Short mmCIF file of C-alpha atoms in Angstrom, two decimals:
data_model
loop_
_atom_site.label_atom_id
_atom_site.label_comp_id
_atom_site.label_asym_id
_atom_site.label_seq_id
_atom_site.Cartn_x
_atom_site.Cartn_y
_atom_site.Cartn_z
CA MET A 1 0.00 0.00 0.00
CA SER A 2 1.16 3.51 -0.79
CA LEU A 3 1.37 6.05 2.02
CA VAL A 4 -1.04 8.85 1.10
CA ILE A 5 0.49 12.21 2.02
CA GLY A 6 -1.57 15.40 2.10
CA LEU A 7 0.42 18.48 1.13
CA THR A 8 -1.04 21.84 2.07
CA GLY A 9 -0.04 25.34 3.08
CA GLY A 10 -1.31 28.87 2.77
CA ILE A 11 -1.42 31.45 0.03
CA ALA A 12 2.18 32.33 -1.03
CA SER A 13 3.72 29.84 1.42
CA GLY A 14 5.59 28.18 -1.46
CA LYS A 15 3.69 24.90 -1.54
CA SER A 16 4.22 24.50 -5.30
CA THR A 17 8.00 24.55 -4.74
CA ILE A 18 7.69 21.58 -2.36
CA SER A 19 5.25 19.87 -4.71
CA ALA A 20 7.87 20.11 -7.49
CA MET A 21 10.46 18.54 -5.16
CA PHE A 22 8.22 15.49 -4.70
CA THR A 23 7.96 15.18 -8.49
CA GLU A 24 11.77 15.41 -8.83
CA LEU A 25 12.05 12.54 -6.32
CA GLY A 26 9.80 10.43 -8.56
CA ILE A 27 6.81 10.55 -6.19
CA THR A 28 3.37 10.92 -7.81
CA VAL A 29 1.72 14.25 -7.02
CA ILE A 30 -2.02 14.65 -7.56
CA ASP A 31 -2.85 18.36 -7.69
CA ALA A 32 -6.38 19.28 -6.59
CA ASP A 33 -6.30 22.60 -8.47
CA ILE A 34 -5.39 20.90 -11.76
CA GLU A 35 -8.03 18.21 -11.23
CA ALA A 36 -10.61 20.93 -10.45
CA ARG A 37 -9.83 22.62 -13.79
CA LEU A 38 -10.03 19.32 -15.70
CA ALA A 39 -13.29 18.36 -13.97
CA VAL A 40 -15.12 21.37 -15.42
CA GLU A 41 -13.91 21.12 -19.00
CA PRO A 42 -16.58 20.85 -21.73
CA GLY A 43 -17.98 17.34 -21.94
CA GLU A 44 -17.40 16.52 -18.28
CA LYS A 45 -20.44 15.77 -16.09
CA ALA A 46 -19.59 18.62 -13.67
CA TYR A 47 -19.41 21.05 -16.62
CA ASN A 48 -22.88 20.04 -17.80
CA ASP A 49 -24.29 20.35 -14.27
CA ILE A 50 -22.76 23.81 -13.79
CA VAL A 51 -24.16 25.09 -17.09
CA SER A 52 -27.62 23.70 -16.35
CA HIS A 53 -27.66 25.42 -12.92
CA PHE A 54 -25.87 28.68 -13.71
CA GLY A 55 -26.86 29.22 -17.35
CA THR A 56 -24.91 29.78 -20.56
CA GLU A 57 -24.04 33.38 -19.63
CA ILE A 58 -21.09 32.01 -17.59
CA LEU A 59 -19.54 30.59 -20.77
CA GLU A 60 -16.79 32.00 -22.97
CA GLU A 61 -17.31 32.09 -26.75
CA ASP A 62 -15.40 28.82 -27.09
CA GLY A 63 -17.78 27.10 -24.64
CA THR A 64 -15.39 26.95 -21.69
CA ILE A 65 -16.44 28.30 -18.30
CA ASN A 66 -15.55 31.92 -17.61
CA ARG A 67 -14.07 31.35 -14.15
CA PRO A 68 -13.93 35.02 -13.05
CA LYS A 69 -17.60 35.45 -14.02
CA LEU A 70 -18.61 32.33 -12.12
CA GLY A 71 -16.45 33.51 -9.21
CA GLU A 72 -18.32 36.82 -9.08
CA ILE A 73 -21.67 35.02 -8.94
CA ILE A 74 -20.68 32.77 -6.03
CA PHE A 75 -18.51 35.25 -4.12
CA ASN A 76 -21.41 37.04 -2.44
CA ASN A 77 -23.96 34.26 -2.65
CA LYS A 78 -23.45 31.48 -0.11
CA GLU A 79 -26.26 29.31 -1.53
CA LYS A 80 -24.79 29.37 -5.04
CA ARG A 81 -21.28 28.79 -3.67
CA LEU A 82 -22.49 25.69 -1.82
CA LEU A 83 -24.29 24.52 -4.96
CA LEU A 84 -21.12 24.89 -7.05
CA ASN A 85 -19.06 23.07 -4.43
CA SER A 86 -21.59 20.23 -4.33
CA ILE A 87 -21.04 19.77 -8.08
CA VAL A 88 -17.28 20.27 -8.29
CA HIS A 89 -15.95 18.71 -5.08
CA PRO A 90 -17.28 15.15 -5.67
CA ALA A 91 -15.97 15.24 -9.26
CA VAL A 92 -12.52 16.33 -8.08
CA ARG A 93 -12.44 13.73 -5.32
CA GLU A 94 -13.34 11.01 -7.82
CA ARG A 95 -10.58 12.10 -10.24
CA MET A 96 -8.04 12.18 -7.42
CA ALA A 97 -9.12 8.76 -6.13
CA GLN A 98 -8.65 7.25 -9.60
CA LYS A 99 -5.11 8.62 -9.86
CA ARG A 100 -4.32 7.47 -6.34
CA ALA A 101 -5.53 3.94 -7.18
CA LYS A 102 -3.22 3.93 -10.22
CA ALA A 103 -0.23 4.83 -8.05
CA GLU A 104 -1.14 2.10 -5.58
CA GLU A 105 -1.49 -0.46 -8.37
CA ALA A 106 2.03 0.47 -9.47
CA ASN A 107 3.23 -0.29 -5.90
CA GLU A 108 4.52 3.23 -5.37
CA LYS A 109 5.71 3.80 -1.80
CA ALA A 110 3.91 7.11 -1.51
CA VAL A 111 1.47 9.34 -3.34
CA VAL A 112 0.97 13.03 -2.61
CA MET A 113 -2.39 14.77 -2.61
CA ASP A 114 -1.66 18.47 -3.13
CA ILE A 115 -4.78 20.10 -1.64
CA PRO A 116 -4.65 23.84 -0.82
CA LEU A 117 -7.83 23.76 1.29
CA LEU A 118 -7.20 20.37 2.90
CA PHE A 119 -8.42 21.51 6.33
CA GLU A 120 -10.99 24.10 5.22
CA SER A 121 -12.77 21.58 2.96
CA ASN A 122 -12.61 18.79 5.57
CA LEU A 123 -10.63 16.51 3.25
CA THR A 124 -8.16 15.22 5.84
CA GLY A 125 -9.91 11.82 5.68
CA LEU A 126 -8.46 11.34 2.18
CA VAL A 127 -4.88 11.24 3.46
CA GLU A 128 -2.82 9.40 6.08
CA LYS A 129 -0.07 11.93 6.82
CA ILE A 130 -0.14 15.71 6.47
CA ILE A 131 2.74 18.01 5.58
CA VAL A 132 2.14 21.75 6.03
CA VAL A 133 4.36 24.22 4.18
CA TYR A 134 4.83 27.15 6.54
CA VAL A 135 6.14 30.71 6.35
CA ASP A 136 5.68 33.48 8.90
CA GLU A 137 2.98 36.05 8.14
CA HIS A 138 5.47 38.81 7.28
CA THR A 139 7.14 36.61 4.62
CA GLN A 140 3.73 35.51 3.34
CA LEU A 141 2.64 39.15 3.00
CA GLU A 142 5.82 40.20 1.18
CA ARG A 143 5.73 37.24 -1.24
CA LEU A 144 2.06 37.78 -2.06
CA MET A 145 2.52 41.49 -2.73
CA LYS A 146 5.50 40.77 -4.97
CA ARG A 147 3.94 37.79 -6.80
CA ASN A 148 0.46 39.23 -7.43
CA GLY A 149 1.21 42.95 -7.41
CA PHE A 150 -1.17 43.41 -4.46
CA SER A 151 -1.15 46.37 -2.10
CA GLU A 152 -0.42 45.46 1.52
CA GLU A 153 -4.13 45.78 2.32
CA GLU A 154 -5.18 43.47 -0.55
CA ALA A 155 -2.55 40.89 0.37
CA TYR A 156 -3.50 41.02 4.04
CA SER A 157 -7.20 40.48 3.30
CA ARG A 158 -6.36 37.45 1.11
CA ILE A 159 -4.28 35.94 3.89
CA LYS A 160 -7.00 36.63 6.46
CA SER A 161 -9.62 34.89 4.29
CA GLN A 162 -7.83 31.57 4.88
CA MET A 163 -7.35 29.52 8.00
CA PRO A 164 -4.22 30.87 9.76
CA LEU A 165 -1.11 28.90 8.84
CA LYS A 166 -0.15 28.52 12.51
CA ASP A 167 -3.45 26.68 13.10
CA LYS A 168 -2.65 24.30 10.24
CA VAL A 169 0.79 23.68 11.71
CA GLY A 170 -0.87 22.42 14.90
CA MET A 171 -2.75 19.76 12.91
CA ALA A 172 0.18 18.59 10.77
CA ASP A 173 2.23 15.40 11.08
CA ALA A 174 5.23 17.30 9.70
CA VAL A 175 6.02 20.93 8.90
CA ILE A 176 8.40 22.40 6.32
CA ASP A 177 9.50 25.92 7.24
CA ASN A 178 9.81 27.49 3.81
CA SER A 179 11.12 30.87 5.00
CA GLY A 180 14.75 30.05 4.18
CA SER A 181 16.54 28.82 1.06
CA ILE A 182 15.23 26.19 -1.36
CA GLU A 183 18.08 23.93 -0.23
CA GLN A 184 16.97 24.19 3.41
CA SER A 185 13.40 23.30 2.43
CA ARG A 186 14.61 20.35 0.35
CA GLN A 187 16.62 19.02 3.30
CA GLN A 188 13.58 19.26 5.57
CA LEU A 189 11.53 17.30 3.03
CA LEU A 190 14.22 14.61 2.69
CA ASP A 191 14.42 14.29 6.48
CA ILE A 192 10.63 13.80 6.69
CA LEU A 193 10.58 11.21 3.91
CA ASN A 194 13.51 9.32 5.43
CA LYS A 195 11.76 9.29 8.80
CA TRP A 196 8.64 7.90 7.15
CA GLU A 197 10.79 5.40 5.23
CA ILE A 198 9.57 6.62 1.85
CA LEU A 199 12.97 7.05 0.26
CA ARG A 200 14.78 3.84 -0.49
CA ALA A 201 18.14 3.69 1.21
CA LYS A 202 20.72 4.72 -1.35
#
């Protein structure tokens, strides 16, 4: 059986850097954001359900879903947000479960579920171990302003809209402090994987 590792963090904590390190180590990474995009492509069941509930005005000319437009509709409407989640979340979970089963069939020692909202969406039951990628709030703020061109106020409100990283740290099996160099983060990851006996002894 493969060990199912949940990888999560906060906005601008550098989770994608750690995710890429898993891939470099030859460990399968299943990315919830990518699966969520694929789940709502034309022809998919979730796509058809979304269009039937939200109407064709959320579509681009090429028939794909206009995500910003859909985002505006659900942002201030809790009922519609819950409706969208009830369509998309099961489809994403199913896609991720299929990929996980493939990794297990191939006798891989571990498979990583990269889920940004692992705690917020109550998806911890999908994984056996949880790694949280952590940075302090000051670093998070600076990185977000630089990466997205946000003002300090905009960046701060984005950070505050998520569960605080320090709360996630308290629920993790392992934590990678991503405030330092890439090399330091890589070493922390290797130490965790060695401890969990994921990496074959060289």
